[in-house]
C-alpha positions in Angstrom: 41.1 -35.2 10.6 41.5 -35.9 14.3 38.3 -36.6 16.1 37.3 -34.1 18.9 36.0 -35.6 22.2 33.1 -33.5 23.5 31.8 -35.6 26.4 32.3 -33.8 29.7 33.2 -30.5 27.9 29.8 -29.9 26.3 27.0 -32.0 24.8 26.8 -32.7 21.1 23.0 -32.8 20.8 20.8 -34.4 23.3 21.8 -37.6 25.2 19.3 -40.2 25.9 20.5 -40.6 29.6 19.9 -36.9 30.2 16.9 -36.1 28.1 13.6 -37.7 27.3 14.0 -36.6 23.6 15.4 -39.3 21.2 19.3 -39.3 20.7 20.5 -37.2 17.8 21.5 -39.4 14.8 24.2 -38.9 12.3 23.5 -41.7 10.1 20.8 -42.1 7.4 20.5 -38.4 6.8 22.8 -36.0 5.1 26.6 -36.4 5.2 28.8 -37.4 8.1 32.3 -35.8 8.4 35.4 -37.8 9.3 35.2 -36.6 12.9 31.7 -38.2 13.3 30.0 -34.8 13.4 27.2 -35.4 10.8 24.9 -32.6 9.6 21.8 -33.1 7.4 22.2 -31.3 4.1 19.3 -29.0 3.4 16.8 -30.4 0.9 17.7 -34.0 1.5 14.6 -36.2 2.3 14.4 -37.8 5.7 13.7 -41.4 6.0 11.0 -41.0 8.7 8.1 -38.8 9.3 9.3 -35.8 11.3 6.1 -34.6 12.8 7.5 -31.0 13.2 4.8 -28.7 14.3 4.5 -24.9 14.7 7.6 -24.4 12.5 7.6 -22.0 9.6 7.6 -23.3 6.1 10.5 -22.3 3.7 10.3 -18.6 2.8 11.7 -16.8 -0.3 14.8 -14.7 0.4 15.5 -11.4 -1.4 18.8 -10.3 0.1 22.0 -11.9 1.2 22.0 -13.0 4.7 24.6 -13.3 7.6 23.5 -15.7 10.3 24.8 -15.4 13.9 25.9 -19.1 14.5 26.8 -20.1 18.1 26.7 -23.7 17.4 23.8 -24.1 19.9 20.6 -25.7 19.0 18.7 -22.5 18.2 21.3 -21.1 15.8 21.9 -24.5 14.3 18.2 -25.0 13.4 18.1 -21.4 12.1 21.2 -22.0 9.9 19.9 -25.3 8.6 16.4 -23.8 7.8 17.8 -20.8 6.1 20.2 -22.9 4.1 17.2 -24.7 2.6 15.5 -21.4 2.0 18.6 -19.9 0.4 19.0 -22.9 -2.0 15.3 -22.5 -3.1 15.8 -18.8 -3.6 19.3 -18.8 -5.1 20.4 -16.3 -2.3 23.8 -16.0 -0.8 24.1 -17.1 2.8 27.1 -16.7 5.3 27.6 -17.4 9.0 29.6 -15.8 11.8 30.7 -17.3 15.0 31.8 -15.1 17.9 34.5 -16.7 20.2 34.0 -15.0 23.5 36.9 -16.9 25.2 34.6 -17.5 28.3 34.6 -21.3 28.3 37.4 -23.7 28.2 35.8 -25.6 25.3 35.4 -22.4 23.1 38.1 -23.5 20.7 36.3 -26.9 20.2 33.0 -25.0 19.5 34.8 -23.1 16.7 35.9 -26.5 15.2 32.4 -27.9 15.5 31.0 -24.7 13.8 33.5 -24.9 11.0 32.7 -28.6 10.4 28.9 -28.0 10.3 29.3 -25.1 8.0 31.5 -27.1 5.7 28.9 -29.8 5.5 26.3 -27.3 4.5 28.6 -25.5 2.1 28.3 -22.2 4.0 31.1 -19.7 4.4 31.9 -19.2 8.1 33.8 -16.2 9.7 35.0 -16.4 13.3 35.5 -13.3 15.4 37.5 -13.5 18.6 36.4 -10.8 21.0 37.4 -9.7 24.5 34.7 -9.4 27.1 35.1 -6.6 29.5 33.4 -7.6 32.7 34.2 -4.2 34.3 31.8 -2.3 32.0 29.0 -2.1 34.4 26.8 -4.2 32.1 27.4 -7.5 33.8 29.2 -10.4 32.1 26.0 -11.4 30.0 25.5 -7.7 29.0 29.2 -7.3 28.1 29.2 -10.5 26.1 26.1 -9.3 24.2 27.8 -5.9 23.4 31.0 -7.5 22.2 28.8 -10.0 20.1 26.9 -7.1 18.4 30.1 -5.2 17.7 31.5 -8.4 16.0 28.3 -8.7 13.9 28.5 -5.1 12.8 32.1 -5.5 11.8 31.4 -8.6 9.8 28.3 -7.3 7.9 28.9 -6.6 4.2 27.0 -4.1 2.1 23.5 -5.1 1.4 23.5 -8.0 3.9 20.7 -8.7 6.5 21.8 -10.0 9.9 19.7 -13.0 11.1 19.5 -14.1 14.7 17.9 -17.1 16.3 15.8 -15.8 19.2 12.6 -17.6 19.6 9.3 -17.4 21.5 10.8 -18.6 24.8 13.5 -16.0 24.6 10.8 -13.3 24.0 9.0 -14.5 27.1 12.2 -14.4 29.2 12.9 -10.9 27.9 9.4 -9.6 28.8 9.7 -11.0 32.3 13.1 -9.5 32.8 11.9 -6.1 31.7 8.7 -6.3 33.7 10.8 -7.1 36.8 13.0 -4.2 36.1 10.0 -1.8 36.1 10.1 -1.1 32.3 7.3 0.8 30.5 5.7 0.0 27.2 8.8 0.6 25.3 10.9 -2.0 27.3 8.0 -4.5 27.5 7.8 -4.5 23.7 11.0 -6.6 24.0 12.5 -7.8 20.8 11.2 -7.1 17.3 11.0 -9.5 14.3 12.3 -6.8 12.1 14.8 -4.2 13.4 18.2 -2.7 12.5 21.8 -3.1 13.5 23.4 0.2 12.4 22.6 0.6 8.8 21.8 -3.1 8.3 18.5 -4.8 8.7 18.2 -7.4 11.6 15.8 -10.2 11.2 14.5 -12.7 13.8 12.3 -15.1 11.8 11.9 -17.7 14.6 10.5 -15.2 17.2 7.0 -16.6 17.0 8.3 -20.2 17.3 8.5 -22.0 20.6 11.7 -23.8 21.5 10.0 -27.1 21.6 9.4 -26.7 17.8 13.1 -26.0 17.3 14.1 -29.1 19.2 11.6 -31.1 17.2 13.0 -29.8 14.0 16.6 -30.5 15.2 15.6 -34.2 15.9 13.7 -34.5 12.7 16.8 -33.5 10.6 19.3 -35.3 12.8 21.2 -32.0 13.5 24.2 -31.7 15.7 24.8 -28.9 18.2 26.6 -27.9 21.3 25.5 -27.1 24.7 27.0 -24.2 26.6 27.5 -25.5 30.2 26.8 -22.0 31.5 23.2 -22.4 30.3 22.7 -24.7 33.2 23.8 -22.2 35.8 20.7 -20.4 37.3 22.9 -17.5 38.8 22.3 -15.4 35.9 18.9 -13.7 35.8 17.8 -15.0 32.4 18.9 -18.5 33.2 17.0 -18.4 36.5 13.8 -17.5 34.6 14.4 -20.2 32.1 15.3 -23.0 34.5 13.2 -22.2 37.6 10.4 -19.6 36.9 9.1 -20.4 33.5 8.8 -24.2 34.2 6.8 -23.5 37.3 4.5 -21.1 35.4 3.9 -23.7 32.8 2.8 -26.2 35.4 -0.1 -24.0 36.1 -0.4 -22.3 32.8 0.9 -24.4 29.9 0.6 -21.5 27.6 2.7 -19.1 29.7 5.5 -18.6 27.2 3.1 -17.9 24.4 1.0 -15.5 26.5 4.0 -13.6 27.7 5.3 -13.2 24.1 1.9 -12.1 23.0 1.8 -9.4 25.7 5.1 -8.3 24.3 3.6 -8.1 20.8 0.7 -5.9 22.2 3.2 -3.6 23.9 5.1 -3.3 20.6 2.0 -2.4 18.7 1.2 0.3 21.3 4.7 1.6 21.1 4.5 1.8 17.4 1.4 4.1 17.6 3.1 6.3 20.4 6.3 6.4 18.2 4.3 7.9 15.3 2.8 10.6 17.5 6.3 11.3 19.0 7.7 11.7 15.6 5.2 14.3 14.6 5.7 16.2 17.8 9.5 16.2 17.4 9.1 17.7 13.9 7.0 20.4 15.3 9.1 21.1 18.3 12.6 21.0 16.7 13.2 24.5 15.4 16.6 23.6 14.1 18.8 20.5 14.0 19.4 19.4 17.5 17.6 22.4 18.9 14.2 21.9 20.7 11.8 24.6 21.8 11.2 24.4 25.5 8.3 26.8 25.4 6.5 24.5 23.0 7.5 21.4 24.9 5.9 22.7 28.1 2.5 22.8 26.4 2.4 18.9 26.3 1.9 16.6 29.4 4.9 15.5 31.4 4.5 12.0 30.2 4.4 13.1 26.5 7.3 15.4 27.0 9.5 12.5 28.3 8.6 10.4 25.3 9.4 13.3 22.9 12.7 13.9 24.6 13.6 10.2 24.2 12.6 10.3 20.5 14.5 13.5 19.9 17.7 12.1 21.4 17.3 8.8 19.6 16.6 10.5 16.2 20.1 12.0 16.4 21.8 8.6 17.1 22.8 9.6 20.7 23.0 7.2 23.5 19.5 6.5 25.1 18.4 8.7 27.9 18.6 6.7 31.2 15.5 7.1 33.4 17.3 9.2 36.0 18.8 11.5 33.4 15.5 11.9 31.7 13.9 12.9 35.0 16.7 15.4 35.6 16.0 17.0 32.2 12.3 17.3 33.1 13.1 18.8 36.6 15.8 21.2 35.5 15.1 22.3 31.9 11.4 22.3 31.7 10.7 25.0 34.4 10.1 28.4 32.8 13.0 30.9 32.8 14.6 32.3 29.7 17.8 33.1 31.6 18.4 29.5 32.9 21.4 27.6 31.5 20.9 24.1 33.1 23.0 21.3 31.6 22.4 17.5 31.9 25.1 15.0 30.8 25.1 11.3 30.1 27.7 9.1 28.3 29.1 11.2 25.5 26.2 13.6 25.1 24.6 16.6 26.9 21.5 18.7 26.8 22.2 22.3 27.3 19.5 24.9 28.0 20.1 28.4 26.5 17.6 31.0 25.7 14.6 28.7 26.4 15.8 26.1 24.0 17.4 22.7 24.5 20.5 21.9 22.6 21.8 18.4 22.1 25.5 18.5 22.2 28.6 16.3 22.5 29.5 16.1 26.2 32.8 17.9 25.5 33.0 20.3 22.7 36.5 21.2 21.5 37.6 24.8 21.4 40.3 26.5 19.3 43.6 26.7 21.2 44.0 30.2 22.7 47.3 31.0 20.8 46.4 29.2 17.5 46.7 31.0 14.2 47.2 30.2 10.5 47.5 31.8 7.2 44.7 31.2 4.7 44.4 32.3 1.0 40.9 30.7 0.5 42.0 28.3 -2.3 41.3 25.2 -0.2 39.2 24.7 2.9 41.1 25.5 6.1 41.1 22.6 8.6 40.6 23.9 12.1 42.3 22.4 15.1 38.9 21.5 16.7 38.0 19.3 13.8 35.9 21.9 12.0 36.5 23.7 8.7 36.4 27.1 7.2 36.0 27.5 3.4 35.5 30.1 0.7 32.7 29.1 -1.7 32.3 30.7 -5.1 35.6 32.5 -5.2 39.1 31.3 -6.4 41.1 32.9 -3.7 41.5 36.1 -1.7 43.6 38.8 -3.2 46.3 38.1 -0.6 46.7 35.6 2.3 44.7 36.4 5.4 45.3 35.3 9.0 43.0 33.1 11.0 43.1 32.8 14.8 41.0 32.1 17.9 39.2 34.8 19.9 41.1 36.4 22.8 38.5 39.0 23.7 38.1 42.7 23.2 38.0 42.5 19.3 36.1 45.1 17.4 34.6 45.0 13.9 33.3 47.6 11.3 29.9 46.4 10.1 28.4 47.2 6.7 26.7 50.6 6.6 28.2 51.8 9.9 30.8 54.5 10.5 32.3 53.2 13.8 33.4 49.8 14.8 31.4 47.7 17.3 32.5 45.2 20.0 32.5 41.7 18.6 31.0 40.4 21.8 27.9 42.6 21.3 27.6 41.5 17.7 27.6 37.8 18.7 24.9 38.3 21.3 22.7 40.0 18.7 23.3 37.0 16.4 22.2 34.7 19.2 25.3 32.7 18.9 25.4 30.2 21.8 28.3 30.5 24.3 29.8 27.1 23.5 29.9 28.1 19.8 31.8 31.2 20.5 34.7 29.3 21.9 35.0 27.6 18.6 34.7 30.7 16.5 37.6 31.3 14.0 38.4 35.0 13.4 39.7 36.2 10.0 42.2 39.1 10.0 43.9 41.2 7.4 46.8 42.4 9.5 45.3 44.1 12.5 41.8 44.5 10.9 39.1 42.0 11.9 37.3 41.0 8.7 35.0 38.2 9.9 34.0 36.1 12.9 33.6 32.9 10.7 30.4 33.2 8.7 28.5 34.8 11.6 29.6 38.4 11.5 31.3 39.8 8.5 33.0 43.3 8.3 32.2 45.9 5.6 35.4 45.4 3.6 35.1 41.6 3.3 31.4 41.9 2.6 32.1 44.1 -0.3 34.7 41.7 -1.7 32.4 38.7 -1.3 29.6 40.4 -3.1 31.9 41.5 -6.0 33.2 38.0 -6.4 29.8 36.2 -5.7 31.4 34.3 -3.0 30.6 33.4 0.6 32.3 32.1 3.7 31.1 28.9 5.2 32.0 27.6 8.7 31.5 24.1 10.1 32.3 23.8 13.8 34.2 20.8 15.1 32.7 18.1 17.3 29.2 18.0 15.7 
């Protein structure tokens, strides 16, 4: 295999002329590849005393793991340590490398990661992503978003994602959040255990300082790459890492650990508040995605803000930005049963109607004005807004019926009545929200209106449904 030259592109481990730490070795420990990129195999004894302090012992693993592996020192140490844990636990372990395409040496980094994983006997997947700098998140934020999407796409059923953030990263995150004016939720920073979608996300090195990771890497003669962008203090996080934290440590050597401990205290406080928020949401949510504003007004504004955030988060909607949250508090909370304020963010909206707040998609589809279809009830009828109308309990109607959108002016004969009523009045009595009315499929037998979905049902159809022990069921689209 052709040897890859790394000098002047990125550093492969520490260099004696640039760092006070000893030069990384590839001989005497583990196996060396033909390209000279050695990697100590887990479990192999080292020929010298490591002296690694503050680094966790091997832990039993109970689920298959996917490790985010950039090739840098942090993820290299994590992968090596987990490989030793996996061998002891007989647990499967894979790695994923995300190729961002932001550095000229990115292809060389992929080669390095492949070689290190091959030496460890670990399966490696490589995801090439496109970082969209115009997303408004900044380059670092956009890269992080692309990376998380790649992780989510790679995870298999039952796997846990493992990332290499450590104590110094936690301190930086705490400082960044504090400088942005974050409250307790933001200052809680990163959690050791969280989730990425349906998968657990584990950060086992979060209590460990970076100095311990470097000591572990030297002890095991590991090889890693250095991203040259880490030396550029233009990015906020790099500025904290390179300029601010070293200065703080000159006066307070324990600064990193203290800041990370403050994040832990904030997280504990947040967990207590989250429990209370969940109890309040359960009390205030009168129906799925429907919150009672009259009850919400009975709590303090600060608690109402937390409840709204928790309510939105509980339905997997995008988090409420601070400005949008304040708009909700200013426009929806003031009393007034006839108010219909609406606040929108990203792909969601909160709509006020009849003193309740409804969490909705930002744009709800409506049935096309001239749409119609024949339906015999044998199979569910797919509606053009993505919804569905089905007949449950009955095989089929006696003859095909017609289903179409509302055009206005329809009348319907209700059970027990001698005269027809305006459908509009019936829908108002049923408290059907205006946005739902635009999605309402009407069922006709010729010119006779038999039903407005499952909301209002005419006398003839009601009698037929009772005789056949059947019922209509409508699921609106866009929910």
